[in-house]
XYZ file of C-alpha atoms in Angstrom:
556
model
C 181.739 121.672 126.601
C 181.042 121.885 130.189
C 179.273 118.504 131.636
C 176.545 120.850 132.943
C 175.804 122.313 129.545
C 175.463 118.994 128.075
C 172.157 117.994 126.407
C 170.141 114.252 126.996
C 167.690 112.340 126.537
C 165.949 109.042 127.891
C 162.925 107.442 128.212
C 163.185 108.066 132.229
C 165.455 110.634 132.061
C 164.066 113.759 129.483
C 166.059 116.816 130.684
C 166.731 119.766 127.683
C 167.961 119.261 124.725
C 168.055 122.436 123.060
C 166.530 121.813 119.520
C 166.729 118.274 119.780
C 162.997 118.264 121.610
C 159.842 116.280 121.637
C 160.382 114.657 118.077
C 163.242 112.687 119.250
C 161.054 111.527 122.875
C 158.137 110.311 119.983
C 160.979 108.749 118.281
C 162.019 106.319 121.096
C 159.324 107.083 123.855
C 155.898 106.892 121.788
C 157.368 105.005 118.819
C 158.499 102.456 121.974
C 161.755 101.720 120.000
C 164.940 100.899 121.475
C 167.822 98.315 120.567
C 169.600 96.324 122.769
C 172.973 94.348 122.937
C 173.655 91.448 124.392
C 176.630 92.670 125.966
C 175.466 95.552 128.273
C 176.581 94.766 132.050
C 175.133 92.019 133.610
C 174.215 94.311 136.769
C 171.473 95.779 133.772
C 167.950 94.696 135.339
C 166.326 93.571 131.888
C 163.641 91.577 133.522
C 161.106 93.858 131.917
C 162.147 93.224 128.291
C 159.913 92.399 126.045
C 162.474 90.696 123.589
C 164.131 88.987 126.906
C 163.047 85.378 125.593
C 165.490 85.771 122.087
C 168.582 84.460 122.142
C 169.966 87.775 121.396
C 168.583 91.061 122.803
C 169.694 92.461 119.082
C 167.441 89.878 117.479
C 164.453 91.899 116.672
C 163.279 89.861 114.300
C 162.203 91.983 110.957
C 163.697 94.335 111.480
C 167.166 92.585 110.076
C 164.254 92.746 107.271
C 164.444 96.501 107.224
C 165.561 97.715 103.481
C 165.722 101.648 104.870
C 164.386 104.359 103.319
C 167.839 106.820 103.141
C 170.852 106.179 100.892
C 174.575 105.154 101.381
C 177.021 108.102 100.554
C 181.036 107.739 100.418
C 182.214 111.020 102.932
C 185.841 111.277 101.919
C 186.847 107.748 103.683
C 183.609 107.121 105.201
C 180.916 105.630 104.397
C 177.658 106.498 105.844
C 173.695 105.983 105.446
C 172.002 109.171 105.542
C 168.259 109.858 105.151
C 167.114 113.018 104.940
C 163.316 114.772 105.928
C 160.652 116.136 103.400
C 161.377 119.710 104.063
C 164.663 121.631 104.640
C 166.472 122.169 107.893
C 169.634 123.328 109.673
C 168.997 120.662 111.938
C 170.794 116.988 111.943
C 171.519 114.529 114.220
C 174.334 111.439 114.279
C 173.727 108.262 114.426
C 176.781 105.611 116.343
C 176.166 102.642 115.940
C 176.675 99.745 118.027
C 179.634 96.680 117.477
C 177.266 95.213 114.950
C 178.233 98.060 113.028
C 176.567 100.468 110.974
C 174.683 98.126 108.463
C 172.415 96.914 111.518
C 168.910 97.566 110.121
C 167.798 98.412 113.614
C 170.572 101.545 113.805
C 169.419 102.355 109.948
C 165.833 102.379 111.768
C 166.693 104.832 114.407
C 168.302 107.475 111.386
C 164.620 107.354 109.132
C 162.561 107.566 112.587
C 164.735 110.825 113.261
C 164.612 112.116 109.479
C 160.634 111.115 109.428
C 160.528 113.561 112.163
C 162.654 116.265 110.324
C 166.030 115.977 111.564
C 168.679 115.210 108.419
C 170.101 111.792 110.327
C 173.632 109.825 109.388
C 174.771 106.961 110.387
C 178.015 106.569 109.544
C 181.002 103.656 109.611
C 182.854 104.294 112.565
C 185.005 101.390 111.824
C 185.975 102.849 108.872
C 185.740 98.905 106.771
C 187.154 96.947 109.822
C 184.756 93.806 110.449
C 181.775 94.900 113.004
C 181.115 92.091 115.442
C 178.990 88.760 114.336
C 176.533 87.045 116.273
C 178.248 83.756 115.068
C 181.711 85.221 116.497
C 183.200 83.433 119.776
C 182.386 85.810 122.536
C 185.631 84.774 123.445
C 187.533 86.582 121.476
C 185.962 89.862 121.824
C 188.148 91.550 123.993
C 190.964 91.073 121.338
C 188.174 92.644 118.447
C 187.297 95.950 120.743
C 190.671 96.572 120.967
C 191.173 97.603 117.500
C 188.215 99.719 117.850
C 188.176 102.543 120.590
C 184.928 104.053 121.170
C 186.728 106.897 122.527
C 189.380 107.393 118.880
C 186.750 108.615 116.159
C 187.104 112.294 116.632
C 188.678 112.050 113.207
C 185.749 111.055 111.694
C 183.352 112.942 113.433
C 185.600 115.641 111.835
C 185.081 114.309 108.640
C 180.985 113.993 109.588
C 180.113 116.906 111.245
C 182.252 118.972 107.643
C 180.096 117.198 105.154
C 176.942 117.693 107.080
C 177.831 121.788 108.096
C 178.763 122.074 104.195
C 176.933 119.407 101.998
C 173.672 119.458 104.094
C 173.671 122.931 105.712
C 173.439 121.826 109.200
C 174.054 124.268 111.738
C 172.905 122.267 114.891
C 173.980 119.446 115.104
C 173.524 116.301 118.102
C 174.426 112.950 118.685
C 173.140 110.046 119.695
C 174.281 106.163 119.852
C 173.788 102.999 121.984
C 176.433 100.382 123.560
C 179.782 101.024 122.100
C 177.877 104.246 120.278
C 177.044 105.669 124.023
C 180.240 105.411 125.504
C 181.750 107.072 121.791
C 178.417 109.921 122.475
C 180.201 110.199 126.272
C 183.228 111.037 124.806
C 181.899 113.348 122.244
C 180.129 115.279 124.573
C 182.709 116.065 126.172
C 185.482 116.946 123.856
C 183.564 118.158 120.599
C 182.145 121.913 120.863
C 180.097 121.676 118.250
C 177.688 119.243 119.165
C 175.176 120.545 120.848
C 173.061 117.735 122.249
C 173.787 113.922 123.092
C 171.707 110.866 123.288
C 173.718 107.912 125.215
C 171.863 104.569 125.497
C 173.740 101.874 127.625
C 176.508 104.164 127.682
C 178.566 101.183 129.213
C 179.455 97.785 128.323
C 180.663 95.275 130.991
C 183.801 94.016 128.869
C 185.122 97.769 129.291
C 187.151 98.023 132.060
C 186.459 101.751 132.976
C 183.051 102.097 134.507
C 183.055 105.602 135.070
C 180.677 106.072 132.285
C 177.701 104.958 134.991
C 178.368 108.163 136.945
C 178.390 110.210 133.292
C 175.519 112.696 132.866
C 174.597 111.059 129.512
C 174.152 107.595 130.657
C 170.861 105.850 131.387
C 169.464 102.384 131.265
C 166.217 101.496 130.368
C 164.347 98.282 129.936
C 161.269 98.141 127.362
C 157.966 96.744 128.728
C 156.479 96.708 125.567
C 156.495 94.989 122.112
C 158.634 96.599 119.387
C 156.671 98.524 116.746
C 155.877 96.359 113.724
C 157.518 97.209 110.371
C 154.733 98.460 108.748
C 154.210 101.057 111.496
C 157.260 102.846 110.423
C 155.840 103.936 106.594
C 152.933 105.174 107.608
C 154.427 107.120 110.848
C 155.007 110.567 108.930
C 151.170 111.077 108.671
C 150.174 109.176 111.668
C 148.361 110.889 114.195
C 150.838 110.438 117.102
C 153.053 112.519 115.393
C 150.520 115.231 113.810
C 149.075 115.383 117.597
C 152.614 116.242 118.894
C 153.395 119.168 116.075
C 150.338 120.104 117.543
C 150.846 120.650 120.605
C 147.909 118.453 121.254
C 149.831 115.326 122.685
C 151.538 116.837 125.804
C 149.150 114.924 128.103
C 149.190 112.057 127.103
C 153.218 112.003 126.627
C 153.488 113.657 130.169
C 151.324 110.602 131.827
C 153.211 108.012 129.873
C 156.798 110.097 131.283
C 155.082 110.271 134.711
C 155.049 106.092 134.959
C 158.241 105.365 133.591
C 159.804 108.579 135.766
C 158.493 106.499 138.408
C 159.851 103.598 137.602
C 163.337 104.468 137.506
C 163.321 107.267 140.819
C 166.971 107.128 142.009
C 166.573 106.510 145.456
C 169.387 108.120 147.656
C 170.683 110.428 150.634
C 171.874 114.275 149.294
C 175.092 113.670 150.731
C 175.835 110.694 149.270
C 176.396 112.320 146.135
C 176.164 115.904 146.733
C 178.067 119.107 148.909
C 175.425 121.864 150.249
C 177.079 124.936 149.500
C 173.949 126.908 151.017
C 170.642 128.011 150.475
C 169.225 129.690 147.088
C 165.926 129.999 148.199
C 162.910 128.693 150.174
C 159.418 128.931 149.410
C 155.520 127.217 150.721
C 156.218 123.241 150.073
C 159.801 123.101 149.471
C 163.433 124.515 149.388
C 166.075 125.167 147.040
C 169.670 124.329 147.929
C 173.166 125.014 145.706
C 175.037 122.111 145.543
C 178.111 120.650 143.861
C 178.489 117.355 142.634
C 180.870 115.354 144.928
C 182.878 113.495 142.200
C 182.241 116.241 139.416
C 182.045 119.250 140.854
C 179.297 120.692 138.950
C 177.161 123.247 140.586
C 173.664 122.600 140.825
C 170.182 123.916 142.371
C 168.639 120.886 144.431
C 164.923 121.593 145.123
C 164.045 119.616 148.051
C 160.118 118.678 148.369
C 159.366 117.186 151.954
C 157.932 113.554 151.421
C 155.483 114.481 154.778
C 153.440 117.059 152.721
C 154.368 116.181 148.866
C 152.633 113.454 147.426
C 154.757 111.319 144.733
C 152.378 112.650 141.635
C 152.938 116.031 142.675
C 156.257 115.931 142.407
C 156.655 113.870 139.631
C 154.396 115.956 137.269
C 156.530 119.128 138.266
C 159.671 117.336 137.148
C 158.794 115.696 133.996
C 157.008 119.006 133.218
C 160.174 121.231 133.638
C 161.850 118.315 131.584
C 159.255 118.517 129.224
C 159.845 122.250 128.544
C 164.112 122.557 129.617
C 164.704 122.876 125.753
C 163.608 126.178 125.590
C 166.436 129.181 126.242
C 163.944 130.899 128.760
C 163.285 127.995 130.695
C 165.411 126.816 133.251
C 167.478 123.690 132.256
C 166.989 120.156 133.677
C 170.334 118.113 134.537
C 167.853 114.849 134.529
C 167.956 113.666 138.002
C 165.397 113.181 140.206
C 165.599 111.647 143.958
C 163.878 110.294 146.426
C 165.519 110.274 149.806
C 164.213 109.240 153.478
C 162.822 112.748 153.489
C 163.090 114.389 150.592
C 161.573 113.864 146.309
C 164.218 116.123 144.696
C 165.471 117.294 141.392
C 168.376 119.229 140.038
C 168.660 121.963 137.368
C 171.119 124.524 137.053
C 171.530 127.154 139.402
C 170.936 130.944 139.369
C 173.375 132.765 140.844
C 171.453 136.159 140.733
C 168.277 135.225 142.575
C 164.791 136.286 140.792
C 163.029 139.127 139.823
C 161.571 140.293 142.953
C 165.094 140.839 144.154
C 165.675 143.853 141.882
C 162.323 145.225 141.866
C 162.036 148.798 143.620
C 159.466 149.935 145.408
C 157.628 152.925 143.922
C 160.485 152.062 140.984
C 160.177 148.654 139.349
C 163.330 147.920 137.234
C 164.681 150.119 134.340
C 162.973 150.190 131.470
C 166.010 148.344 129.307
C 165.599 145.735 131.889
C 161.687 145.164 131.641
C 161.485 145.338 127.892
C 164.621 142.674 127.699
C 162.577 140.354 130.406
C 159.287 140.831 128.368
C 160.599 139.666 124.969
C 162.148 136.607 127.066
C 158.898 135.408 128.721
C 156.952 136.323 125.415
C 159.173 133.166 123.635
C 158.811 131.429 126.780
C 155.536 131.600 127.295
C 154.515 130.809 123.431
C 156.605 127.647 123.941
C 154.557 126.440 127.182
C 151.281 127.094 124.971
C 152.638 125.988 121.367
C 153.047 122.525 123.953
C 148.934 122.205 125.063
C 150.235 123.708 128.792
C 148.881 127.535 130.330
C 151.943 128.199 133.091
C 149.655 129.377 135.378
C 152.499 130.734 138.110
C 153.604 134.092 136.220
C 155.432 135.917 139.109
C 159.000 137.920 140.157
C 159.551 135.387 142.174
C 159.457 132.648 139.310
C 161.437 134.339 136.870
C 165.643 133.418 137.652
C 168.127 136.095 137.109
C 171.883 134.789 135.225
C 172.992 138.547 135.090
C 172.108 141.525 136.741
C 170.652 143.628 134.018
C 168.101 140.587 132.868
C 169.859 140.096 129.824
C 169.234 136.208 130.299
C 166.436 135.358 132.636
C 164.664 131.887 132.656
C 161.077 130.675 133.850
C 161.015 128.089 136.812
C 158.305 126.391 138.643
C 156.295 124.002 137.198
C 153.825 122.604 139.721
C 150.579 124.622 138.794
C 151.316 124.371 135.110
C 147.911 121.894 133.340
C 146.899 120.911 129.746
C 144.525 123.564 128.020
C 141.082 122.719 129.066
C 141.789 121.732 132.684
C 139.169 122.820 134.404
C 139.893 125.039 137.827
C 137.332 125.828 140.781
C 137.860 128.630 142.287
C 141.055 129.671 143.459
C 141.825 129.870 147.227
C 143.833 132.813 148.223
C 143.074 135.137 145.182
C 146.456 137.128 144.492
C 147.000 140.380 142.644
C 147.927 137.606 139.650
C 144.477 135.419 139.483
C 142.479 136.085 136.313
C 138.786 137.644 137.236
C 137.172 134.630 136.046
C 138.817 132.199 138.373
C 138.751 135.269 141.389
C 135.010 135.105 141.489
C 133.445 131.980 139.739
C 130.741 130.195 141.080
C 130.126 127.506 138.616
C 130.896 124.102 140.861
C 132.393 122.414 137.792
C 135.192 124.799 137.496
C 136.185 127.000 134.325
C 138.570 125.337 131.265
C 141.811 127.267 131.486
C 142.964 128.299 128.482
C 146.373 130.646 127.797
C 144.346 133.867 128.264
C 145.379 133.095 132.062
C 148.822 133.445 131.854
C 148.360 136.938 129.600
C 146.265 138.185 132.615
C 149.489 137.426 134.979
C 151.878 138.535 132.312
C 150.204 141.527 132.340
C 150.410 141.957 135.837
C 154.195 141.195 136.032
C 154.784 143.627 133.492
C 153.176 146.514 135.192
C 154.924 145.729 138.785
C 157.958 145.553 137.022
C 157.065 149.389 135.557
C 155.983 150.659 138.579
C 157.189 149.120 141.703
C 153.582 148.325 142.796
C 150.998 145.709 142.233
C 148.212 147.171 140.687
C 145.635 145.717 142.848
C 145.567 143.298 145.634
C 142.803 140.982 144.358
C 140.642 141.214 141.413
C 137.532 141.387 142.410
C 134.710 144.207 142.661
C 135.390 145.325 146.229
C 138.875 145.731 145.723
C 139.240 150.013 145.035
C 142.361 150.007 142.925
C 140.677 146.741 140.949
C 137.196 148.622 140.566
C 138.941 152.117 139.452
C 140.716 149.534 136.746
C 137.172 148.128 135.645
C 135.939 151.897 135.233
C 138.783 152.643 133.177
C 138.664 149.238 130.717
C 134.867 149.679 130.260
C 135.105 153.530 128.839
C 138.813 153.179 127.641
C 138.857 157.229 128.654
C 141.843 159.053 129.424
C 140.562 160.917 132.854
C 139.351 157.351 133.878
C 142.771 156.375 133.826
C 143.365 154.962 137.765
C 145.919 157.598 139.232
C 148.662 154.943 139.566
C 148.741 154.129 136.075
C 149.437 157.879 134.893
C 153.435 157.178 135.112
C 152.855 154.837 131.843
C 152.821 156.191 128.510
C 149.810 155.743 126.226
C 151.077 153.107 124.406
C 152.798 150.800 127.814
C 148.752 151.476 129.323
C 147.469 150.105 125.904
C 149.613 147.317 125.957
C 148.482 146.458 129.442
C 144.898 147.405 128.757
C 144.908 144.665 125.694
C 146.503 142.035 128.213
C 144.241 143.001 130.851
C 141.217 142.346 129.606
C 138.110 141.517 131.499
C 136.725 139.222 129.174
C 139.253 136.552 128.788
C 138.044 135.802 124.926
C 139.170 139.715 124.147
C 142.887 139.101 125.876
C 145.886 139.621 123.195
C 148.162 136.792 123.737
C 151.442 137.383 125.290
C 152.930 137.626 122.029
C 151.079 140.869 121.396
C 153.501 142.650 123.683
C 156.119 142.550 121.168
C 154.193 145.296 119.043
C 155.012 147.697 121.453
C 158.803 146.717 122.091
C 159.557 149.922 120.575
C 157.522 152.125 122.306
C 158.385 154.105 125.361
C 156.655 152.282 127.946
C 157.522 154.714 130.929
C 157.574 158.512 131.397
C 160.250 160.421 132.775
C 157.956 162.712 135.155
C 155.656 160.243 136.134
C 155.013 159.707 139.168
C 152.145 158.008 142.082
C 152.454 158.332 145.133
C 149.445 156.747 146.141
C 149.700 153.704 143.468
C 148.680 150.111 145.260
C 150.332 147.494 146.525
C 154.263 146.676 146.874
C 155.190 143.512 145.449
């Protein structure tokens, strides 16, 4: 697996991680659980830990208490403690765990917190019966004891793991995730097993290894807890607490985006581009920033750097686009997040993989639009997109060909970028300056001073706009409002739903395509389909043959 397809996950860092999504970031962001070792490098700033004081960072107190709430299964010559969820899934997760080996009730912990959420979790013994480390040991002596156990030599029995969860359990996606000597054995995973498709690596690096390459490794992140642990009793009840309900919801994305805002803050790697990074050239440049390819110097991954000047970008701004993005990079149709974010003299950056085949706009034909193959494959692709930003508590808000990334030439796999004017349901919005052929009536021409709630009928309104330049070639109005012609000859049309009311520039589209468009392009926002409604008409012929307007709107 390619570094740049590799999946993560940290408190500061939250880039995608395919299925592995927001239940793991309630697990050990809002569940504020994370173990530490006493032997992470001593360049580790811990001066923020609340379990600092003990004489062992590992000491958690009860939780050496903790019984667990899976079982202990033999797997050929392994032994492992797996805990399963409720329901059934095709989804598991491993658990490494650190020298203390896999009998530490904190690593136990981590498995039910990810099986409470409905992943099947394992830990399993890596050292396969060898003695794990003691807290009574000489420290000494260690370097003779890690030895004998290679974080980097258990691909044999991940084997044996990942067959008795694909066949036993009927996992088909399966991640990883470990801390200490189980992030530097999650490193190595990452890299060399195919079929695990996400990784978790917490203090990836330990300062008795001699290699410390694994601080430059895309899975490796430090973080120091400000606050206390969660008390044992928290854990029973946190399958029907409301943290969690909130967050199947949907319901909890604002207050877990301003607790990732702080601690994104926090941890802001603060650096020159060229310290770490080649320009290759330019991908694109827009109103507040830039987007630049660029390859990792040490790596040699490709990337897209976007570039935010500090002089007009103020430090929430860009700090609610990125966590955003990284809030959403699981999804397939959303572009994915490598997990770094800058700050240079001049610049607040962030990186996310790069689209070789520019946007939408770039194949869109004047008087044409894009082949019909082409717009019905980018519809279905934005539908599950879009659905995913809402099923989340967010409305997009920036539907447009210029936000939509191209990875082939026939839009076979697109992806939805640009997150800055993406809110929380309810948000309320003043009126919006510089109305564009994409602003919903009700925020074109409101007057109440308070502002209107947005709500996902906003992004339908755009979606159906996108839909019909990409049918067309046109626009098909330049503002929607009243004294806009094209826009009034729409309203005419919508309120008697009459074929010779039908604007002129609309006559290309079959019946079904306008009735698709008419149901997304509501007036009333409450009488909107969602975007999901478009899929009923897949099927249909959205375009005919003969049609043609030479007089339709405006070019996009």
């Amino acid at each position: 697996m390619d570094t740049d397809d590799m999946a993560l996950l940290s408190p500061s860092v939250v880039p995608r991680l395919g299925w592995l999504t927001l239940v793991v970031m309630d697990a050990l962001i809002s569940s504020r659980f994370i173990p530490f070792c006493p032997h992470c490098p001593s360049s580790v700033a811990v001066s923020h830990m609340a379990n600092e004081s003990r004489p062992c960072p590992c000491d958690i107190g009860d939780k050496f208490d903790y019984g667990g709430r899976g079982e202990e299964v033999q797997v050929e010559h392994i032994k492992a403690y797996v805990c399963k969820p409720p329901a059934s899934t095709d989804k598991a997760v491993i658990v490494i765990h650190d020298i203390f080996g896999w009998e530490l009730p904190n690593t136990r912990y981590i498995a039910d917190m990810l099986a409470t959420n409905g992943y099947i979790a394992t830990c399993p013994d890596f050292f396969v019966g060898q003695e794990a480390w003691k807290l009574s040991n000489d420290w000494a002596t260690f370097d003779d004891w890690l030895k004998t156990r290679s974080a980097g030599k258990i691909d044999k029995e991940v084997d044996v793991i990942l067959k008795y969860l694909k066949e036993q359990c009927g996992a088909k996606k399966i991640g990883v995730v470990g801390f200490c000597w189980g992030g530097a054995a999650v490193q190595h995973l990452m890299l060399k097993n195919p079929h695990l498709q996400a990784g978790v690596s917490l203090y990836g690096v330990i300062k008795f290894f001699a290699d410390m390459s694994s601080f430059l490794h895309p899975t490796f992140f430090i973080f120091g807890e400000k606050d206390e642990l969660i008390p044992l009793q928290q854990h029973s009840s946190m399958a029907n607490s409301s943290a969690v309900a909130a967050a199947a919801a949907g319901t909890a994305a604002p207050t877990m985006l301003e607790e990732l805002l702080e601690i994104t803050a926090q941890s802001l790697v603060r650096t020159e581009v060229a310290e770490h990074y080649e320009v290759i050239r330019e991908l694109g440049r827009g109103k507040y920033g830039h987007v630049m390819l660029v390859t990792h110097r040490q790596r040699g991954t490709p990337m897209a750097l976007k570039l935010l000047p500090k002089a007009s970008t103020k430090l929430h701004t860009f700090l609610y686009e990125y966590c955003v993005a990284l809030s959403l990079a699981t999804h397939p149709a959303i572009i994915s997040m490598f997990g770094i974010a800058i700050e240079s003299s001049q610049y607040y950056g962030f990186l996310y993989e790069p689209a070789l085949h520019k946007d939408l706009i770039s194949i869109i034909k004047p008087r044409d639009g894009i082949p019909e193959p082409a717009a019905k494959q980018c519809a279905k692709q934005l539908v599950s997109a879009l659905e995913f930003i809402h099923s989340r508590g967010l409305v997009y808000r920036d539907i447009k060909p210029e936000n939509v990334l191209l990875f082939d030439p026939d839009c076979r796999r697109i992806k939805l970028t640009d997150f800055g004017l993406t809110r929380p349901k309810g948000t309320k919005l003043k009126l919006v300056a510089g109305v564009i052929p994409y602003t919903a009536p009700e925020l074109s021409n409101t007057a109440d001073a308070q502002g209107v709630p947005i709500d996902t009928s906003l992004d339908a309104w755009a979606f159906g706009v996108l839909l019909f330049c990409l049918l067309t070639g046109y626009f098909p109005w330049e503002q929607s409002l009243p004294d806009d012609p094209f826009f009034e000859d729409f309203m005419q049309w919508q309120e008697t739903g009459l074929e010779e009311d039908l604007p002129r520039h609309w006559k290309r589209l079959t019946a079904e395509a306008a009735l698709m468009l008419r149901s997304l392009l509501a007036l009333d926002p409450a009488k909107r389909c969602p975007v999901s409604g478009v899929l009923h008409y897949v099927d249909c012929p959205w375009r005919l043959e003969d049609g043609n307007s030479e007089e339709a709107a405006v070019k996009p």
